PDB file of C-alpha atoms in Angstrom:
ATOM      1  CA  MET A   1      -4.924  -2.301 -29.578  1.00 38.00           C
ATOM      2  CA  ALA A   2      -3.426  -1.582 -26.145  1.00 50.00           C
ATOM      3  CA  ALA A   3      -0.100  -3.114 -25.248  1.00 60.00           C
ATOM      4  CA  GLU A   4      -0.123  -5.723 -22.510  1.00 85.00           C
ATOM      5  CA  ILE A   5       1.020  -4.301 -19.191  1.00 89.00           C
ATOM      6  CA  SER A   6       3.762  -6.107 -17.327  1.00 92.00           C
ATOM      7  CA  LEU A   7       4.249  -5.392 -13.642  1.00 94.00           C
ATOM      8  CA  ALA A   8       7.184  -7.084 -11.918  1.00 95.00           C
ATOM      9  CA  PHE A   9       7.666  -7.200  -8.153  1.00 95.00           C
ATOM     10  CA  SER A  10      11.062  -5.916  -7.052  1.00 96.00           C
ATOM     11  CA  THR A  11      11.456  -5.320  -3.296  1.00 95.00           C
ATOM     12  CA  ARG A  12       9.606  -5.157   0.009  1.00 95.00           C
ATOM     13  CA  ASN A  13      10.428  -3.029   3.068  1.00 95.00           C
ATOM     14  CA  PHE A  14       8.831  -3.337   6.486  1.00 93.00           C
ATOM     15  CA  ILE A  15       8.817  -0.597   9.117  1.00 95.00           C
ATOM     16  CA  ASN A  16       7.631  -1.740  12.539  1.00 90.00           C
ATOM     17  CA  PHE A  17       6.901   1.236  14.779  1.00 90.00           C
ATOM     18  CA  GLN A  18       8.263  -0.732  17.770  1.00 83.00           C
ATOM     19  CA  ASP A  19       6.244   1.293  20.255  1.00 81.00           C
ATOM     20  CA  ARG A  20       3.688  -1.318  21.343  1.00 76.00           C
ATOM     21  CA  SER A  21       1.068   0.310  19.136  1.00 72.00           C
ATOM     22  CA  TYR A  22       1.242  -2.560  16.614  1.00 84.00           C
ATOM     23  CA  ARG A  23       1.527   0.026  13.814  1.00 84.00           C
ATOM     24  CA  TRP A  24       3.583  -0.712  10.752  1.00 87.00           C
ATOM     25  CA  VAL A  25       4.216   0.302   7.155  1.00 94.00           C
ATOM     26  CA  VAL A  26       4.959  -2.119   4.329  1.00 93.00           C
ATOM     27  CA  SER A  27       6.308  -0.757   1.050  1.00 97.00           C
ATOM     28  CA  LYS A  28       6.453  -2.863  -2.100  1.00 96.00           C
ATOM     29  CA  ARG A  29       8.177  -1.787  -5.290  1.00 97.00           C
ATOM     30  CA  PHE A  30       7.190  -2.912  -8.777  1.00 97.00           C
ATOM     31  CA  GLU A  31       8.475  -2.058 -12.258  1.00 96.00           C
ATOM     32  CA  PHE A  32       6.053  -1.697 -15.141  1.00 95.00           C
ATOM     33  CA  THR A  33       6.230  -1.815 -18.913  1.00 92.00           C
ATOM     34  CA  PRO A  34       5.401  -0.273 -21.258  1.00 90.00           C
ATOM     35  CA  PRO A  35       6.169   3.141 -19.791  1.00 86.00           C
ATOM     36  CA  ILE A  36       3.243   4.647 -21.723  1.00 89.00           C
ATOM     37  CA  ALA A  37       0.660   2.506 -19.919  1.00 92.00           C
ATOM     38  CA  SER A  38      -2.215   4.466 -18.438  1.00 95.00           C
ATOM     39  CA  ASP A  39      -2.610   4.781 -14.682  1.00 97.00           C
ATOM     40  CA  GLU A  40      -5.794   2.720 -14.870  1.00 96.00           C
ATOM     41  CA  GLU A  41      -3.944  -0.081 -16.702  1.00 96.00           C
ATOM     42  CA  ILE A  42      -1.136   0.010 -14.146  1.00 97.00           C
ATOM     43  CA  LEU A  43      -3.586  -0.138 -11.210  1.00 97.00           C
ATOM     44  CA  ALA A  44      -5.410  -3.061 -12.857  1.00 96.00           C
ATOM     45  CA  ALA A  45      -2.094  -4.890 -13.273  1.00 96.00           C
ATOM     46  CA  LEU A  46      -1.271  -4.230  -9.589  1.00 96.00           C
ATOM     47  CA  ILE A  47      -4.548  -5.766  -8.437  1.00 95.00           C
ATOM     48  CA  GLU A  48      -3.717  -8.895 -10.474  1.00 93.00           C
ATOM     49  CA  GLN A  49      -0.250  -9.281  -8.909  1.00 93.00           C
ATOM     50  CA  ARG A  50       0.399 -12.194  -6.550  1.00 91.00           C
ATOM     51  CA  GLU A  51       2.337  -9.816  -4.293  1.00 92.00           C
ATOM     52  CA  TYR A  52      -0.749  -7.618  -3.989  1.00 91.00           C
ATOM     53  CA  ARG A  53      -2.725 -10.540  -2.564  1.00 88.00           C
ATOM     54  CA  ASP A  54      -1.254 -10.199   0.926  1.00 81.00           C
ATOM     55  CA  GLN A  55      -3.419 -10.436   4.019  1.00 71.00           C
ATOM     56  CA  TYR A  56      -0.877  -8.462   6.127  1.00 73.00           C
ATOM     57  CA  THR A  57      -1.742 -10.399   9.285  1.00 64.00           C
ATOM     58  CA  SER A  58       1.597 -12.066   9.943  1.00 53.00           C
ATOM     59  CA  GLU A  59       5.238 -11.197   9.462  1.00 62.00           C
ATOM     60  CA  ASP A  60       5.564 -13.631   6.552  1.00 56.00           C
ATOM     61  CA  SER A  61       2.121 -13.143   4.986  1.00 56.00           C
ATOM     62  CA  HIS A  62       3.722 -11.617   1.886  1.00 56.00           C
ATOM     63  CA  GLU A  63       5.287 -15.001   1.118  1.00 60.00           C
ATOM     64  CA  HIS A  64       1.892 -16.629   0.592  1.00 59.00           C
ATOM     65  CA  ASP A  65      -0.600 -15.962  -2.175  1.00 62.00           C
ATOM     66  CA  THR A  66      -3.962 -15.535  -0.465  1.00 66.00           C
ATOM     67  CA  GLY A  67      -5.682 -15.926  -3.803  1.00 69.00           C
ATOM     68  CA  THR A  68      -8.739 -13.863  -2.862  1.00 80.00           C
ATOM     69  CA  ILE A  69      -7.667 -11.393  -0.150  1.00 78.00           C
ATOM     70  CA  HIS A  70      -5.819  -8.090  -0.025  1.00 79.00           C
ATOM     71  CA  GLY A  71      -5.554  -6.704   3.499  1.00 80.00           C
ATOM     72  CA  PRO A  72      -9.103  -6.399   4.848  1.00 85.00           C
ATOM     73  CA  TYR A  73     -10.656  -6.673   1.374  1.00 85.00           C
ATOM     74  CA  LEU A  74     -11.727  -9.282  -1.127  1.00 88.00           C
ATOM     75  CA  ILE A  75      -9.687  -8.926  -4.327  1.00 90.00           C
ATOM     76  CA  GLU A  76     -12.758  -9.376  -6.530  1.00 92.00           C
ATOM     77  CA  ARG A  77     -14.229  -6.184  -5.049  1.00 93.00           C
ATOM     78  CA  ILE A  78     -11.179  -4.010  -5.772  1.00 96.00           C
ATOM     79  CA  SER A  79     -10.837  -2.278  -9.139  1.00 97.00           C
ATOM     80  CA  PRO A  80      -8.901   0.713 -10.495  1.00 98.00           C
ATOM     81  CA  ALA A  81     -12.027   2.766  -9.714  1.00 97.00           C
ATOM     82  CA  SER A  82     -11.508   1.924  -6.007  1.00 97.00           C
ATOM     83  CA  PHE A  83      -8.539   4.303  -5.962  1.00 98.00           C
ATOM     84  CA  ASP A  84      -8.824   8.071  -5.621  1.00 98.00           C
ATOM     85  CA  ARG A  85      -6.177  10.277  -7.169  1.00 98.00           C
ATOM     86  CA  ILE A  86      -4.592  12.456  -4.472  1.00 98.00           C
ATOM     87  CA  SER A  87      -1.973  15.189  -4.235  1.00 98.00           C
ATOM     88  CA  ALA A  88       1.418  14.908  -2.552  1.00 97.00           C
ATOM     89  CA  ARG A  89       0.034  17.118   0.207  1.00 97.00           C
ATOM     90  CA  GLU A  90      -2.876  14.714   0.771  1.00 98.00           C
ATOM     91  CA  ALA A  91      -0.508  11.730   0.749  1.00 98.00           C
ATOM     92  CA  ASN A  92       1.709  13.400   3.347  1.00 97.00           C
ATOM     93  CA  GLU A  93      -1.336  14.256   5.467  1.00 97.00           C
ATOM     94  CA  THR A  94      -2.446  10.612   5.328  1.00 97.00           C
ATOM     95  CA  VAL A  95       0.959   9.405   6.510  1.00 97.00           C
ATOM     96  CA  GLU A  96       1.114  12.135   9.172  1.00 96.00           C
ATOM     97  CA  SER A  97      -2.313  11.177  10.482  1.00 94.00           C
ATOM     98  CA  PHE A  98      -1.363   7.499  10.645  1.00 93.00           C
ATOM     99  CA  CYS A  99       1.974   8.215  12.326  1.00 93.00           C
ATOM    100  CA  ASN A 100       0.319  10.392  14.972  1.00 92.00           C
ATOM    101  CA  LEU A 101      -2.650   8.203  15.829  1.00 86.00           C
ATOM    102  CA  ASN A 102      -3.871   8.884  19.351  1.00 78.00           C
ATOM    103  CA  GLY A 103      -1.350  11.731  19.612  1.00 85.00           C
ATOM    104  CA  VAL A 104       1.557   9.313  19.912  1.00 84.00           C
ATOM    105  CA  PRO A 105       4.153   9.653  17.135  1.00 90.00           C
ATOM    106  CA  PRO A 106       6.638   6.830  16.580  1.00 91.00           C
ATOM    107  CA  PRO A 107      10.205   7.090  17.935  1.00 91.00           C
ATOM    108  CA  GLY A 108      12.572   9.440  16.057  1.00 93.00           C
ATOM    109  CA  PRO A 109      14.430   6.733  14.105  1.00 95.00           C
ATOM    110  CA  ILE A 110      11.115   5.314  12.874  1.00 95.00           C
ATOM    111  CA  GLN A 111       9.946   8.785  11.808  1.00 95.00           C
ATOM    112  CA  GLU A 112      13.201   9.172   9.864  1.00 96.00           C
ATOM    113  CA  ARG A 113      12.646   5.842   8.068  1.00 96.00           C
ATOM    114  CA  VAL A 114       9.064   6.789   7.210  1.00 97.00           C
ATOM    115  CA  ALA A 115      10.310  10.115   5.825  1.00 97.00           C
ATOM    116  CA  ALA A 116      13.062   8.456   3.754  1.00 97.00           C
ATOM    117  CA  GLU A 117      11.195   5.369   2.549  1.00 96.00           C
ATOM    118  CA  VAL A 118       7.616   6.617   2.208  1.00 97.00           C
ATOM    119  CA  ARG A 119       7.294  10.400   2.125  1.00 97.00           C
ATOM    120  CA  ALA A 120      10.313  10.924  -0.136  1.00 97.00           C
ATOM    121  CA  SER A 121       8.607   8.856  -2.833  1.00 97.00           C
ATOM    122  CA  PHE A 122       5.750  11.376  -3.052  1.00 98.00           C
ATOM    123  CA  ALA A 123       8.117  14.067  -4.348  1.00 95.00           C
ATOM    124  CA  THR A 124       9.108  12.012  -7.414  1.00 92.00           C
ATOM    125  CA  ALA A 125       5.611  10.727  -8.205  1.00 96.00           C
ATOM    126  CA  ASN A 126       3.773  11.530 -11.388  1.00 96.00           C
ATOM    127  CA  THR A 127       0.544  10.387  -9.787  1.00 98.00           C
ATOM    128  CA  LEU A 128      -0.572   9.255  -6.351  1.00 98.00           C
ATOM    129  CA  TYR A 129      -3.612   7.194  -5.451  1.00 98.00           C
ATOM    130  CA  ARG A 130      -5.228   6.195  -2.168  1.00 98.00           C
ATOM    131  CA  LEU A 131      -7.376   3.094  -1.914  1.00 96.00           C
ATOM    132  CA  ARG A 132     -10.766   4.180  -0.602  1.00 94.00           C
ATOM    133  CA  SER A 133     -12.302   2.510   2.414  1.00 85.00           C
ATOM    134  CA  LEU A 134     -14.361  -0.336   0.984  1.00 80.00           C
ATOM    135  CA  PRO A 135     -16.696  -1.548   3.764  1.00 73.00           C
ATOM    136  CA  GLU A 136     -18.746  -3.527   1.222  1.00 77.00           C
ATOM    137  CA  ALA A 137     -15.599  -5.458   0.229  1.00 60.00           C
ATOM    138  CA  THR A 138     -14.425  -6.692   3.634  1.00 63.00           C
ATOM    139  CA  HIS A 139     -14.000 -10.377   4.445  1.00 50.00           C
ATOM    140  CA  GLU A 140     -14.743 -12.259   7.672  1.00 54.00           C
ATOM    141  CA  ALA A 141     -11.274 -11.677   9.214  1.00 52.00           C
ATOM    142  CA  SER A 142     -10.936  -8.021   8.170  1.00 51.00           C
ATOM    143  CA  PHE A 143     -11.337  -6.872  11.782  1.00 52.00           C
ATOM    144  CA  VAL A 144      -7.717  -7.900  12.449  1.00 59.00           C
ATOM    145  CA  LEU A 145      -6.410  -4.850  10.560  1.00 65.00           C
ATOM    146  CA  TRP A 146      -7.207  -1.440  12.054  1.00 67.00           C
ATOM    147  CA  GLU A 147      -6.603   1.955  10.504  1.00 81.00           C
ATOM    148  CA  TYR A 148      -5.801   0.300   7.178  1.00 80.00           C
ATOM    149  CA  CYS A 149      -4.550   2.751   4.559  1.00 91.00           C
ATOM    150  CA  GLU A 150      -2.918   2.261   1.181  1.00 96.00           C
ATOM    151  CA  ILE A 151      -1.128   4.721  -1.109  1.00 98.00           C
ATOM    152  CA  VAL A 152       0.079   3.922  -4.635  1.00 98.00           C
ATOM    153  CA  VAL A 153       2.914   5.984  -6.102  1.00 98.00           C
ATOM    154  CA  ILE A 154       3.395   5.895  -9.876  1.00 98.00           C
ATOM    155  CA  CYS A 155       6.719   7.277 -11.088  1.00 97.00           C
ATOM    156  CA  ARG A 156       7.120   7.332 -14.855  1.00 95.00           C
ATOM    157  CA  SER A 157      10.774   8.494 -14.885  1.00 94.00           C
ATOM    158  CA  ASP A 158      11.875   5.007 -13.820  1.00 94.00           C
ATOM    159  CA  SER A 159       8.650   3.102 -14.662  1.00 96.00           C
ATOM    160  CA  SER A 160       8.070   2.169 -11.045  1.00 97.00           C
ATOM    161  CA  LEU A 161       5.109   1.749  -8.766  1.00 97.00           C
ATOM    162  CA  LEU A 162       5.420   1.880  -4.998  1.00 98.00           C
ATOM    163  CA  LEU A 163       2.673   0.471  -2.817  1.00 98.00           C
ATOM    164  CA  HIS A 164       2.682   1.801   0.745  1.00 98.00           C
ATOM    165  CA  VAL A 165       0.374  -0.034   3.153  1.00 94.00           C
ATOM    166  CA  MET A 166      -0.120   1.277   6.708  1.00 91.00           C
ATOM    167  CA  ALA A 167      -2.101  -0.533   9.382  1.00 87.00           C
ATOM    168  CA  ILE A 168      -2.379  -1.744  12.942  1.00 82.00           C
ATOM    169  CA  ASP A 169      -2.776  -5.450  13.640  1.00 79.00           C
TER     170      ASP A 169
END
């Protein structure tokens, strides 16, 4: 019998690109137990978390449980199988692509924060996942979020999960 997975929300960081592009990155940290839980069990526990149900359409949206929405998607349509395992190189390429949309990188201090708060986490990860684009799972207000991208970082050395969400609103 599998042990019940516990995932506890810890912190949230917000990086606003402050360049009139309306780009941003939100990072949320969770701790999980037991440390031997499978990646699939950890991803399933993440999807069930109140803090995962964030519509990301206002500065305080993380303070409200949407109940049925995560970003542009309906929660009921997201499963562990919706995530693709990726390499650190692929994760860095995803962040690089987002940060250089339309050939306009964010200001230097923002690039430094992204490097320290997002990219640095890829180096300590045991596994990385990217949520696939799920056009069949969108809700009626999903158009508000453009270029939506999500990377999950699982680090077993400290039993943590980092969720990095990048989008334009």
